[in-house]
JSON list of C-alpha atoms in Angstrom, two decimals:
[
{"chain": "A", "resi": 1, "resn": "MET", "atom": "CA", "xyz": [77.50, 122.42, 24.12]},
{"chain": "A", "resi": 2, "resn": "SER", "atom": "CA", "xyz": [74.41, 120.07, 23.17]},
{"chain": "A", "resi": 3, "resn": "ASN", "atom": "CA", "xyz": [71.82, 119.17, 25.65]},
{"chain": "A", "resi": 4, "resn": "SER", "atom": "CA", "xyz": [71.17, 115.79, 23.85]},
{"chain": "A", "resi": 5, "resn": "PHE", "atom": "CA", "xyz": [71.84, 112.67, 25.77]},
{"chain": "A", "resi": 6, "resn": "ALA", "atom": "CA", "xyz": [70.99, 108.53, 25.16]},
{"chain": "A", "resi": 7, "resn": "ALA", "atom": "CA", "xyz": [69.83, 107.21, 27.97]},
{"chain": "A", "resi": 8, "resn": "THR", "atom": "CA", "xyz": [69.28, 102.95, 28.19]},
{"chain": "A", "resi": 9, "resn": "SER", "atom": "CA", "xyz": [66.82, 100.86, 30.72]},
{"chain": "A", "resi": 10, "resn": "PHE", "atom": "CA", "xyz": [66.06, 97.25, 30.58]},
{"chain": "A", "resi": 11, "resn": "VAL", "atom": "CA", "xyz": [62.70, 95.89, 29.21]},
{"chain": "A", "resi": 12, "resn": "TRP", "atom": "CA", "xyz": [61.35, 93.48, 31.83]},
{"chain": "A", "resi": 13, "resn": "VAL", "atom": "CA", "xyz": [59.27, 90.39, 30.92]},
{"chain": "A", "resi": 14, "resn": "ASN", "atom": "CA", "xyz": [56.09, 92.10, 31.35]},
{"chain": "A", "resi": 15, "resn": "GLY", "atom": "CA", "xyz": [57.27, 94.93, 29.11]},
{"chain": "A", "resi": 16, "resn": "GLN", "atom": "CA", "xyz": [57.86, 97.15, 32.36]},
{"chain": "A", "resi": 17, "resn": "VAL", "atom": "CA", "xyz": [60.84, 99.84, 32.19]},
{"chain": "A", "resi": 18, "resn": "THR", "atom": "CA", "xyz": [62.12, 101.86, 34.39]},
{"chain": "A", "resi": 19, "resn": "ILE", "atom": "CA", "xyz": [62.66, 105.62, 33.28]},
{"chain": "A", "resi": 20, "resn": "PRO", "atom": "CA", "xyz": [66.48, 107.28, 34.86]},
{"chain": "A", "resi": 21, "resn": "LYS", "atom": "CA", "xyz": [65.33, 109.95, 37.16]},
{"chain": "A", "resi": 22, "resn": "TYR", "atom": "CA", "xyz": [67.78, 112.09, 35.01]},
{"chain": "A", "resi": 23, "resn": "VAL", "atom": "CA", "xyz": [65.37, 111.69, 32.21]},
{"chain": "A", "resi": 24, "resn": "LEU", "atom": "CA", "xyz": [62.60, 112.61, 34.37]},
{"chain": "A", "resi": 25, "resn": "ASP", "atom": "CA", "xyz": [64.13, 115.28, 35.61]},
{"chain": "A", "resi": 26, "resn": "VAL", "atom": "CA", "xyz": [64.26, 116.63, 32.02]},
{"chain": "A", "resi": 27, "resn": "LEU", "atom": "CA", "xyz": [60.80, 115.72, 32.03]},
{"chain": "A", "resi": 28, "resn": "GLY", "atom": "CA", "xyz": [59.73, 117.61, 35.10]},
{"chain": "A", "resi": 29, "resn": "VAL", "atom": "CA", "xyz": [58.33, 114.03, 36.36]},
{"chain": "A", "resi": 30, "resn": "HIS", "atom": "CA", "xyz": [58.75, 113.16, 40.01]},
{"chain": "A", "resi": 31, "resn": "SER", "atom": "CA", "xyz": [58.18, 109.67, 40.99]},
{"chain": "A", "resi": 32, "resn": "GLY", "atom": "CA", "xyz": [55.88, 108.76, 43.86]},
{"chain": "A", "resi": 33, "resn": "HIS", "atom": "CA", "xyz": [53.79, 112.03, 42.94]},
{"chain": "A", "resi": 34, "resn": "HIS", "atom": "CA", "xyz": [51.27, 110.30, 40.51]},
{"chain": "A", "resi": 35, "resn": "GLU", "atom": "CA", "xyz": [52.71, 111.98, 37.75]},
{"chain": "A", "resi": 36, "resn": "SER", "atom": "CA", "xyz": [52.80, 110.12, 34.46]},
{"chain": "A", "resi": 37, "resn": "VAL", "atom": "CA", "xyz": [54.16, 110.33, 31.21]},
{"chain": "A", "resi": 38, "resn": "THR", "atom": "CA", "xyz": [52.62, 110.45, 27.35]},
{"chain": "A", "resi": 39, "resn": "PHE", "atom": "CA", "xyz": [54.42, 108.36, 24.62]},
{"chain": "A", "resi": 40, "resn": "ILE", "atom": "CA", "xyz": [53.96, 110.11, 21.29]},
{"chain": "A", "resi": 41, "resn": "ILE", "atom": "CA", "xyz": [54.35, 107.91, 18.42]},
{"chain": "A", "resi": 42, "resn": "GLU", "atom": "CA", "xyz": [55.66, 109.43, 15.01]},
{"chain": "A", "resi": 43, "resn": "GLY", "atom": "CA", "xyz": [56.37, 106.59, 12.77]},
{"chain": "A", "resi": 44, "resn": "ASP", "atom": "CA", "xyz": [59.08, 104.63, 13.78]},
{"chain": "A", "resi": 45, "resn": "THR", "atom": "CA", "xyz": [60.12, 106.86, 16.45]},
{"chain": "A", "resi": 46, "resn": "VAL", "atom": "CA", "xyz": [58.91, 107.36, 20.02]},
{"chain": "A", "resi": 47, "resn": "ARG", "atom": "CA", "xyz": [58.90, 110.24, 22.35]},
{"chain": "A", "resi": 48, "resn": "LEU", "atom": "CA", "xyz": [58.45, 110.36, 26.00]},
{"chain": "A", "resi": 49, "resn": "VAL", "atom": "CA", "xyz": [56.75, 113.72, 27.12]},
{"chain": "A", "resi": 50, "resn": "ASN", "atom": "CA", "xyz": [55.29, 115.03, 30.71]},
{"chain": "A", "resi": 51, "resn": "SER", "atom": "CA", "xyz": [51.44, 114.49, 30.42]},
{"chain": "A", "resi": 52, "resn": "ALA", "atom": "CA", "xyz": [50.36, 117.32, 32.59]},
{"chain": "A", "resi": 53, "resn": "VAL", "atom": "CA", "xyz": [52.53, 119.64, 29.96]},
{"chain": "A", "resi": 54, "resn": "PHE", "atom": "CA", "xyz": [51.03, 117.38, 26.66]},
{"chain": "A", "resi": 55, "resn": "SER", "atom": "CA", "xyz": [47.62, 118.20, 27.68]},
{"chain": "A", "resi": 56, "resn": "MET", "atom": "CA", "xyz": [47.78, 121.33, 28.19]},
{"chain": "A", "resi": 57, "resn": "GLN", "atom": "CA", "xyz": [49.72, 122.27, 24.65]},
{"chain": "A", "resi": 58, "resn": "HIS", "atom": "CA", "xyz": [47.22, 120.15, 23.21]},
{"chain": "A", "resi": 59, "resn": "LEU", "atom": "CA", "xyz": [43.94, 122.01, 24.91]},
{"chain": "A", "resi": 60, "resn": "GLN", "atom": "CA", "xyz": [45.89, 125.39, 24.28]},
{"chain": "A", "resi": 61, "resn": "ASN", "atom": "CA", "xyz": [45.58, 124.57, 20.51]},
{"chain": "A", "resi": 62, "resn": "SER", "atom": "CA", "xyz": [42.04, 123.43, 20.58]},
{"chain": "A", "resi": 63, "resn": "LEU", "atom": "CA", "xyz": [40.89, 126.38, 21.91]},
{"chain": "A", "resi": 64, "resn": "LYS", "atom": "CA", "xyz": [42.98, 128.64, 19.37]},
{"chain": "A", "resi": 65, "resn": "THR", "atom": "CA", "xyz": [41.65, 127.05, 16.71]},
{"chain": "A", "resi": 66, "resn": "GLY", "atom": "CA", "xyz": [38.36, 126.33, 18.31]},
{"chain": "A", "resi": 67, "resn": "ASP", "atom": "CA", "xyz": [38.60, 122.36, 16.99]},
{"chain": "A", "resi": 68, "resn": "PRO", "atom": "CA", "xyz": [38.52, 119.83, 20.48]},
{"chain": "A", "resi": 69, "resn": "ASP", "atom": "CA", "xyz": [39.69, 116.95, 18.40]},
{"chain": "A", "resi": 70, "resn": "ASN", "atom": "CA", "xyz": [42.88, 119.27, 16.93]},
{"chain": "A", "resi": 71, "resn": "GLU", "atom": "CA", "xyz": [45.76, 116.56, 16.79]},
{"chain": "A", "resi": 72, "resn": "LYS", "atom": "CA", "xyz": [48.13, 119.48, 16.64]},
{"chain": "A", "resi": 73, "resn": "GLU", "atom": "CA", "xyz": [50.65, 118.69, 18.97]},
{"chain": "A", "resi": 74, "resn": "THR", "atom": "CA", "xyz": [53.12, 120.58, 20.63]},
{"chain": "A", "resi": 75, "resn": "ALA", "atom": "CA", "xyz": [55.67, 119.35, 23.13]}
]
């Protein structure tokens, strides 16, 4: 059984999109709680991740390597 799926949203005139609730659930982000998401751009691919999780993983990688500018990302 695959845990992959696709979700589609409209892009409004001002560039805003609505992230479907089931996508927010997968990310562990709850609307209305001042939570955020991070867009990770790799070539022509964009990934959407929970900002808090991404920041914590980036910090942990920096502490492991001793490099605060460590660009290796694990989300």
